[in-house]
């Protein structure tokens, strides 16, 4: 049922860039992020906007996390592919600002070393796996 496929709710992460979109894979090109078109669903006076990609502040069902794995070698460049896999498998995602957290800019040395490879090593690997020339394009 549709209720069983509700998998994830992303929340507001204050101090981070908005990243609630609908995602498409444009073959050979990039991931296209578009403004969500569906109307919010209201449940117990809380609005939930249907989306297909959110920021990394969310709660999710364990079965959807187990069902939607990305290649380990992507490390920090899995975000778009992971959300795209979830969409393709029919998992439903939402965004709500009913819970908010403040982003804490804590980046230890090990994280920074890995993060610095995001735009080179890991991005190239993502492009190889997805057979795309670029990474993302945001439609405004």
Tab-separated table of N, CA and C in Angstrom:
chain	number	residue	atom	x	y	z
A	1	UNK	N	0.838	-1.195	0.000
A	1	UNK	CA	0.000	0.000	0.000
A	1	UNK	C	0.874	1.247	0.000
A	2	UNK	N	0.259	2.366	-0.334
A	2	UNK	CA	0.987	3.630	-0.381
A	2	UNK	C	1.530	4.000	0.998
A	3	UNK	N	0.750	3.700	2.033
A	3	UNK	CA	1.202	4.009	3.396
A	3	UNK	C	2.462	3.222	3.749
A	4	UNK	N	2.531	1.975	3.306
A	4	UNK	CA	3.709	1.154	3.583
A	4	UNK	C	4.948	1.676	2.876
A	5	UNK	N	4.793	2.386	1.780
A	5	UNK	CA	5.930	2.910	1.021
A	5	UNK	C	6.393	4.283	1.522
A	6	UNK	N	5.717	4.828	2.535
A	6	UNK	CA	6.193	6.078	3.141
A	6	UNK	C	7.454	5.743	3.919
A	7	UNK	N	8.569	6.305	3.491
A	7	UNK	CA	9.851	5.827	3.995
A	7	UNK	C	10.634	6.833	4.821
A	8	UNK	N	10.537	8.104	4.488
A	8	UNK	CA	11.469	9.068	5.049
A	8	UNK	C	10.811	10.428	5.187
A	9	UNK	N	11.155	11.137	6.269
A	9	UNK	CA	10.754	12.535	6.431
A	9	UNK	C	12.009	13.332	6.741
A	10	UNK	N	12.304	14.300	5.878
A	10	UNK	CA	13.421	15.210	6.105
A	10	UNK	C	12.931	16.424	6.871
A	11	UNK	N	13.823	16.974	7.689
A	11	UNK	CA	13.456	18.117	8.512
A	11	UNK	C	14.353	19.315	8.220
A	12	UNK	N	14.020	20.432	8.839
A	12	UNK	CA	14.733	21.694	8.631
A	12	UNK	C	16.079	21.666	9.352
A	13	UNK	N	17.130	21.949	8.622
A	13	UNK	CA	18.466	22.052	9.190
A	13	UNK	C	18.912	23.498	9.020
A	14	UNK	N	18.716	24.276	10.066
A	14	UNK	CA	18.991	25.715	10.042
A	14	UNK	C	20.486	25.939	9.807
A	15	UNK	N	20.786	26.816	8.863
A	15	UNK	CA	22.177	27.115	8.551
A	15	UNK	C	22.717	26.318	7.381
A	16	UNK	N	21.880	25.522	6.739
A	16	UNK	CA	22.285	24.751	5.564
A	16	UNK	C	21.409	25.128	4.379
A	17	UNK	N	21.927	24.897	3.204
A	17	UNK	CA	21.225	25.227	1.969
A	17	UNK	C	19.988	24.347	1.815
A	18	UNK	N	18.907	24.945	1.340
A	18	UNK	CA	17.676	24.205	1.040
A	18	UNK	C	18.006	23.113	0.018
A	19	UNK	N	17.498	21.899	0.243
A	19	UNK	CA	17.772	20.803	-0.681
A	19	UNK	C	16.577	19.872	-0.781
A	20	UNK	N	15.397	20.459	-0.784
A	20	UNK	CA	14.167	19.686	-0.909
A	20	UNK	C	13.653	19.862	-2.335
A	21	UNK	N	13.807	18.821	-3.129
A	21	UNK	CA	13.466	18.881	-4.548
A	21	UNK	C	12.851	17.562	-4.993
A	22	UNK	N	12.440	17.559	-6.249
A	22	UNK	CA	12.155	16.326	-6.965
A	22	UNK	C	13.397	16.056	-7.802
A	23	UNK	N	13.800	14.800	-7.881
A	23	UNK	CA	15.040	14.452	-8.577
A	23	UNK	C	14.744	13.581	-9.790
A	24	UNK	N	15.465	13.850	-10.860
A	24	UNK	CA	15.408	13.031	-12.075
A	24	UNK	C	16.834	12.777	-12.526
A	25	UNK	N	17.061	11.646	-13.157
A	25	UNK	CA	18.349	11.369	-13.774
A	25	UNK	C	18.194	11.618	-15.268
A	26	UNK	N	18.876	12.626	-15.764
A	26	UNK	CA	18.857	12.923	-17.198
A	26	UNK	C	20.001	12.117	-17.812
A	27	UNK	N	19.632	11.066	-18.541
A	27	UNK	CA	20.615	10.105	-19.052
A	27	UNK	C	21.765	10.792	-19.790
A	28	UNK	N	22.967	10.407	-19.387
A	28	UNK	CA	24.170	10.926	-20.013
A	28	UNK	C	24.558	12.323	-19.564
A	29	UNK	N	23.708	12.964	-18.766
A	29	UNK	CA	23.976	14.362	-18.411
A	29	UNK	C	24.215	14.587	-16.926
A	30	UNK	N	23.142	14.512	-16.095
A	30	UNK	CA	23.242	14.912	-14.690
A	30	UNK	C	21.973	14.539	-13.944
A	31	UNK	N	22.008	14.750	-12.634
A	31	UNK	CA	20.797	14.683	-11.820
A	31	UNK	C	20.149	16.057	-11.890
A	32	UNK	N	18.887	16.091	-12.247
A	32	UNK	CA	18.137	17.344	-12.323
A	32	UNK	C	17.287	17.474	-11.067
A	33	UNK	N	17.465	18.579	-10.349
A	33	UNK	CA	16.690	18.862	-9.144
A	33	UNK	C	15.676	19.936	-9.482
A	34	UNK	N	14.393	19.618	-9.257
A	34	UNK	CA	13.307	20.527	-9.631
A	34	UNK	C	12.444	20.856	-8.419
A	35	UNK	N	11.836	22.037	-8.455
A	35	UNK	CA	10.915	22.440	-7.398
A	35	UNK	C	9.786	21.423	-7.300
A	36	UNK	N	9.493	20.945	-6.087
A	36	UNK	CA	8.408	19.963	-5.937
A	36	UNK	C	7.077	20.514	-6.449
A	37	UNK	N	6.328	19.678	-7.149
A	37	UNK	CA	5.061	20.097	-7.760
A	37	UNK	C	3.835	19.671	-6.958
A	38	UNK	N	3.982	18.625	-6.138
A	38	UNK	CA	2.825	18.120	-5.394
A	38	UNK	C	2.487	19.026	-4.219
A	39	UNK	N	1.223	19.039	-3.873
A	39	UNK	CA	0.754	19.825	-2.725
A	39	UNK	C	1.093	19.097	-1.429
A	40	UNK	N	1.327	19.865	-0.352
A	40	UNK	CA	1.605	19.232	0.939
A	40	UNK	C	0.428	18.387	1.422
A	41	UNK	N	0.751	17.372	2.177
A	41	UNK	CA	-0.236	16.540	2.859
A	41	UNK	C	-0.279	17.032	4.299
A	42	UNK	N	-1.467	17.187	4.851
A	42	UNK	CA	-1.591	17.620	6.242
A	42	UNK	C	-2.029	16.427	7.082
A	43	UNK	N	-1.256	16.153	8.116
A	43	UNK	CA	-1.563	15.058	9.033
A	43	UNK	C	-1.369	15.575	10.449
A	44	UNK	N	-2.428	15.520	11.253
A	44	UNK	CA	-2.403	16.032	12.631
A	44	UNK	C	-1.863	17.462	12.680
A	45	UNK	N	-2.364	18.291	11.770
A	45	UNK	CA	-2.019	19.714	11.667
A	45	UNK	C	-0.561	19.990	11.300
A	46	UNK	N	0.133	19.005	10.760
A	46	UNK	CA	1.516	19.192	10.313
A	46	UNK	C	1.556	18.990	8.805
A	47	UNK	N	2.200	19.927	8.102
A	47	UNK	CA	2.333	19.818	6.649
A	47	UNK	C	3.554	18.978	6.286
A	48	UNK	N	3.340	18.051	5.354
A	48	UNK	CA	4.401	17.212	4.819
A	48	UNK	C	4.424	17.407	3.303
A	49	UNK	N	5.513	17.957	2.791
A	49	UNK	CA	5.650	18.205	1.361
A	49	UNK	C	6.266	16.975	0.690
A	50	UNK	N	5.573	16.367	-0.287
A	50	UNK	CA	6.173	15.250	-1.022
A	50	UNK	C	7.377	15.737	-1.835
A	51	UNK	N	8.508	15.094	-1.658
A	51	UNK	CA	9.745	15.426	-2.369
A	51	UNK	C	10.432	14.112	-2.740
A	52	UNK	N	11.504	14.207	-3.517
A	52	UNK	CA	12.266	12.986	-3.761
A	52	UNK	C	13.730	13.118	-3.341
A	53	UNK	N	14.107	14.270	-2.765
A	53	UNK	CA	15.436	14.419	-2.165
A	53	UNK	C	15.339	15.460	-1.052
A	54	UNK	N	16.046	15.203	0.051
A	54	UNK	CA	16.052	16.111	1.203
A	54	UNK	C	17.487	16.296	1.700
A	55	UNK	N	17.625	17.192	2.664
A	55	UNK	CA	18.913	17.340	3.340
A	55	UNK	C	19.180	16.098	4.192
A	56	UNK	N	20.393	16.008	4.708
A	56	UNK	CA	20.776	14.862	5.535
A	56	UNK	C	20.368	15.030	6.994
A	57	UNK	N	19.128	15.415	7.225
A	57	UNK	CA	18.568	15.472	8.579
A	57	UNK	C	17.171	14.901	8.449
A	58	UNK	N	17.031	13.615	8.775
A	58	UNK	CA	15.773	12.926	8.506
A	58	UNK	C	15.593	11.735	9.436
A	59	UNK	N	14.376	11.211	9.431
A	59	UNK	CA	14.107	9.901	10.023
A	59	UNK	C	13.612	9.018	8.878
A	60	UNK	N	13.925	7.732	8.976
A	60	UNK	CA	13.559	6.823	7.891
A	60	UNK	C	13.258	5.439	8.447
A	61	UNK	N	12.475	4.696	7.693
A	61	UNK	CA	12.192	3.306	8.042
A	61	UNK	C	13.425	2.454	7.748
A	62	UNK	N	13.714	1.544	8.646
A	62	UNK	CA	14.877	0.677	8.483
A	62	UNK	C	14.792	-0.124	7.190
A	63	UNK	N	13.598	-0.641	6.859
A	63	UNK	CA	13.493	-1.471	5.648
A	63	UNK	C	13.833	-0.695	4.381
A	64	UNK	N	13.551	0.597	4.350
A	64	UNK	CA	13.911	1.373	3.153
A	64	UNK	C	15.416	1.602	3.113
A	65	UNK	N	16.044	1.810	4.268
A	65	UNK	CA	17.496	1.992	4.306
A	65	UNK	C	18.213	0.722	3.850
A	66	UNK	N	17.706	-0.427	4.267
A	66	UNK	CA	18.304	-1.698	3.861
A	66	UNK	C	18.069	-1.989	2.379
A	67	UNK	N	16.953	-1.524	1.848
A	67	UNK	CA	16.580	-1.775	0.457
A	67	UNK	C	17.318	-0.872	-0.529
A	68	UNK	N	17.815	0.249	-0.070
A	68	UNK	CA	18.364	1.268	-0.981
A	68	UNK	C	19.810	1.586	-0.630
A	69	UNK	N	20.690	0.694	-1.009
A	69	UNK	CA	22.105	0.896	-0.697
A	69	UNK	C	22.841	1.448	-1.906
A	70	UNK	N	23.854	2.268	-1.620
A	70	UNK	CA	24.717	2.824	-2.662
A	70	UNK	C	26.062	2.111	-2.629
A	71	UNK	N	26.785	2.158	-3.738
A	71	UNK	CA	28.126	1.572	-3.737
A	71	UNK	C	28.996	2.224	-2.657
A	72	UNK	N	29.669	1.412	-1.871
A	72	UNK	CA	30.501	1.893	-0.764
A	72	UNK	C	31.590	2.858	-1.236
A	73	UNK	N	32.111	2.645	-2.445
A	73	UNK	CA	33.223	3.480	-2.914
A	73	UNK	C	32.834	4.937	-3.162
A	74	UNK	N	31.544	5.251	-3.130
A	74	UNK	CA	31.131	6.650	-3.322
A	74	UNK	C	31.383	7.504	-2.085
A	75	UNK	N	31.483	6.886	-0.929
A	75	UNK	CA	31.722	7.592	0.336
A	75	UNK	C	30.774	8.769	0.497
A	76	UNK	N	31.284	9.992	0.331
A	76	UNK	CA	30.485	11.194	0.593
A	76	UNK	C	29.734	11.710	-0.627
A	77	UNK	N	29.742	10.988	-1.722
A	77	UNK	CA	29.095	11.484	-2.942
A	77	UNK	C	27.900	10.614	-3.320
A	78	UNK	N	27.246	10.050	-2.317
A	78	UNK	CA	26.145	9.123	-2.581
A	78	UNK	C	24.781	9.777	-2.501
A	79	UNK	N	24.700	11.010	-2.040
A	79	UNK	CA	23.426	11.617	-1.656
A	79	UNK	C	22.373	11.581	-2.774
A	80	UNK	N	22.713	12.121	-3.923
A	80	UNK	CA	21.740	12.168	-5.020
A	80	UNK	C	21.396	10.772	-5.523
A	81	UNK	N	22.404	9.922	-5.672
A	81	UNK	CA	22.144	8.567	-6.165
A	81	UNK	C	21.258	7.795	-5.189
A	82	UNK	N	21.518	7.927	-3.898
A	82	UNK	CA	20.726	7.217	-2.894
A	82	UNK	C	19.261	7.646	-2.952
A	83	UNK	N	19.023	8.945	-3.026
A	83	UNK	CA	17.637	9.416	-3.115
A	83	UNK	C	16.990	8.986	-4.436
A	84	UNK	N	17.767	8.972	-5.505
A	84	UNK	CA	17.236	8.532	-6.797
A	84	UNK	C	16.865	7.042	-6.744
A	85	UNK	N	17.709	6.218	-6.140
A	85	UNK	CA	17.415	4.787	-5.991
A	85	UNK	C	16.121	4.603	-5.207
A	86	UNK	N	15.965	5.368	-4.122
A	86	UNK	CA	14.736	5.272	-3.324
A	86	UNK	C	13.515	5.610	-4.172
A	87	UNK	N	13.627	6.668	-4.953
A	87	UNK	CA	12.507	7.079	-5.816
A	87	UNK	C	12.176	5.970	-6.815
A	88	UNK	N	13.191	5.423	-7.454
A	88	UNK	CA	12.989	4.380	-8.460
A	88	UNK	C	12.373	3.115	-7.861
A	89	UNK	N	12.642	2.850	-6.599
A	89	UNK	CA	12.077	1.672	-5.933
A	89	UNK	C	10.701	1.955	-5.345
A	90	UNK	N	10.208	3.177	-5.532
A	90	UNK	CA	8.851	3.493	-5.107
A	90	UNK	C	8.695	3.963	-3.674
A	91	UNK	N	9.796	4.207	-2.978
A	91	UNK	CA	9.707	4.721	-1.612
A	91	UNK	C	9.299	6.187	-1.652
A	92	UNK	N	8.419	6.581	-0.754
A	92	UNK	CA	7.904	7.953	-0.716
A	92	UNK	C	8.635	8.749	0.360
A	93	UNK	N	9.004	9.985	0.010
A	93	UNK	CA	9.730	10.856	0.933
A	93	UNK	C	9.003	12.178	1.063
A	94	UNK	N	9.196	12.799	2.213
A	94	UNK	CA	8.511	14.054	2.524
A	94	UNK	C	9.471	14.997	3.237
A	95	UNK	N	9.084	16.264	3.273
A	95	UNK	CA	9.821	17.275	4.034
A	95	UNK	C	8.832	18.002	4.926
A	96	UNK	N	9.245	18.280	6.153
A	96	UNK	CA	8.439	19.079	7.069
A	96	UNK	C	9.366	19.927	7.926
A	97	UNK	N	8.946	21.162	8.183
A	97	UNK	CA	9.747	22.015	9.062
A	97	UNK	C	9.254	21.950	10.506
A	98	UNK	N	8.459	20.930	10.825
A	98	UNK	CA	7.917	20.795	12.185
A	98	UNK	C	9.014	20.490	13.204
A	99	UNK	N	10.121	19.945	12.756
A	99	UNK	CA	11.291	19.734	13.609
A	99	UNK	C	12.447	20.484	12.964
A	100	UNK	N	13.166	21.252	13.780
A	100	UNK	CA	14.291	22.028	13.270
A	100	UNK	C	15.513	21.795	14.150
A	101	UNK	N	16.657	21.783	13.515
A	101	UNK	CA	17.918	21.658	14.244
A	101	UNK	C	18.888	22.685	13.683
A	102	UNK	N	19.799	23.115	14.500
A	102	UNK	CA	20.825	24.061	14.060
A	102	UNK	C	22.051	23.265	13.625
A	103	UNK	N	22.546	23.572	12.445
A	103	UNK	CA	23.742	22.908	11.925
A	103	UNK	C	24.955	23.317	12.760
A	104	UNK	N	25.730	22.344	13.181
A	104	UNK	CA	26.968	22.607	13.918
A	104	UNK	C	28.126	22.300	12.981
A	105	UNK	N	28.947	23.281	12.754
A	105	UNK	CA	30.037	23.166	11.793
A	105	UNK	C	31.260	22.501	12.436
A	106	UNK	N	31.124	21.216	12.743
A	106	UNK	CA	32.217	20.444	13.332
A	106	UNK	C	32.762	19.504	12.273
A	107	UNK	N	34.018	19.707	11.889
A	107	UNK	CA	34.612	18.901	10.829
A	107	UNK	C	36.004	18.443	11.252
A	108	UNK	N	36.106	17.262	11.844
A	108	UNK	CA	37.421	16.755	12.240
A	108	UNK	C	38.315	16.490	11.025
A	109	UNK	N	39.594	16.355	11.276
A	109	UNK	CA	40.595	16.182	10.216
A	109	UNK	C	40.246	15.026	9.272
A	110	UNK	N	39.855	13.886	9.835
A	110	UNK	CA	39.544	12.713	9.006
A	110	UNK	C	38.387	13.005	8.056
A	111	UNK	N	37.384	13.703	8.562
A	111	UNK	CA	36.236	14.065	7.730
A	111	UNK	C	36.674	15.009	6.615
A	112	UNK	N	37.460	16.026	6.959
A	112	UNK	CA	37.903	16.999	5.957
A	112	UNK	C	38.730	16.344	4.860
A	113	UNK	N	39.577	15.387	5.232
A	113	UNK	CA	40.370	14.678	4.221
A	113	UNK	C	39.461	13.953	3.237
A	114	UNK	N	38.435	13.297	3.748
A	114	UNK	CA	37.491	12.594	2.887
A	114	UNK	C	36.653	13.595	2.089
A	115	UNK	N	36.201	14.638	2.743
A	115	UNK	CA	35.363	15.656	2.104
A	115	UNK	C	36.100	16.350	0.958
A	116	UNK	N	37.401	16.576	1.117
A	116	UNK	CA	38.186	17.230	0.069
A	116	UNK	C	38.237	16.401	-1.206
A	117	UNK	N	38.007	15.094	-1.079
A	117	UNK	CA	37.987	14.226	-2.264
A	117	UNK	C	36.603	14.132	-2.899
A	118	UNK	N	35.618	14.763	-2.275
A	118	UNK	CA	34.243	14.701	-2.772
A	118	UNK	C	34.139	15.186	-4.213
A	119	UNK	N	34.751	16.325	-4.495
A	119	UNK	CA	34.587	16.948	-5.812
A	119	UNK	C	35.564	16.413	-6.851
A	120	UNK	N	36.416	15.491	-6.463
A	120	UNK	CA	37.363	14.915	-7.421
A	120	UNK	C	37.118	13.411	-7.527
A	121	UNK	N	37.679	12.655	-6.619
A	121	UNK	CA	37.626	11.187	-6.670
A	121	UNK	C	36.194	10.660	-6.637
A	122	UNK	N	35.426	11.054	-5.624
A	122	UNK	CA	34.089	10.486	-5.438
A	122	UNK	C	33.108	10.965	-6.500
A	123	UNK	N	33.231	12.201	-6.895
A	123	UNK	CA	32.341	12.715	-7.948
A	123	UNK	C	32.592	11.979	-9.266
A	124	UNK	N	33.863	11.769	-9.606
A	124	UNK	CA	34.187	11.035	-10.835
A	124	UNK	C	33.625	9.618	-10.782
A	125	UNK	N	33.710	8.986	-9.617
A	125	UNK	CA	33.184	7.638	-9.452
A	125	UNK	C	31.666	7.633	-9.653
A	126	UNK	N	30.988	8.622	-9.079
A	126	UNK	CA	29.537	8.754	-9.251
A	126	UNK	C	29.190	8.912	-10.731
A	127	UNK	N	29.942	9.759	-11.434
A	127	UNK	CA	29.686	9.983	-12.857
A	127	UNK	C	29.900	8.700	-13.663
A	128	UNK	N	30.890	7.905	-13.296
A	128	UNK	CA	31.119	6.621	-13.972
A	128	UNK	C	29.956	5.666	-13.727
A	129	UNK	N	29.549	5.532	-12.473
A	129	UNK	CA	28.477	4.603	-12.108
A	129	UNK	C	27.167	4.980	-12.793
A	130	UNK	N	26.853	6.277	-12.803
A	130	UNK	CA	25.575	6.753	-13.357
A	130	UNK	C	25.650	7.078	-14.843
A	131	UNK	N	26.863	7.009	-15.405
A	131	UNK	CA	27.075	7.328	-16.825
A	131	UNK	C	26.549	8.724	-17.159
A	132	UNK	N	27.027	9.714	-16.383
A	132	UNK	CA	26.637	11.111	-16.594
A	132	UNK	C	27.887	11.970	-16.766
A	133	UNK	N	27.747	13.066	-17.538
A	133	UNK	CA	28.874	13.964	-17.796
A	133	UNK	C	29.111	14.937	-16.649
A	134	UNK	N	28.042	15.372	-16.010
A	134	UNK	CA	28.132	16.337	-14.919
A	134	UNK	C	27.509	15.733	-13.670
A	135	UNK	N	27.265	16.552	-12.663
A	135	UNK	CA	26.772	16.036	-11.386
A	135	UNK	C	25.315	16.401	-11.186
A	136	UNK	N	25.045	17.671	-10.881
A	136	UNK	CA	23.666	18.107	-10.652
A	136	UNK	C	23.388	19.404	-11.393
A	137	UNK	N	22.121	19.597	-11.673
A	137	UNK	CA	21.638	20.869	-12.203
A	137	UNK	C	20.362	21.177	-11.431
A	138	UNK	N	20.286	22.387	-10.899
A	138	UNK	CA	19.092	22.797	-10.167
A	138	UNK	C	18.254	23.679	-11.076
A	139	UNK	N	17.030	23.244	-11.316
A	139	UNK	CA	16.102	23.997	-12.165
A	139	UNK	C	15.405	25.039	-11.299
A	140	UNK	N	15.558	26.281	-11.650
A	140	UNK	CA	14.962	27.369	-10.859
A	140	UNK	C	13.845	28.029	-11.621
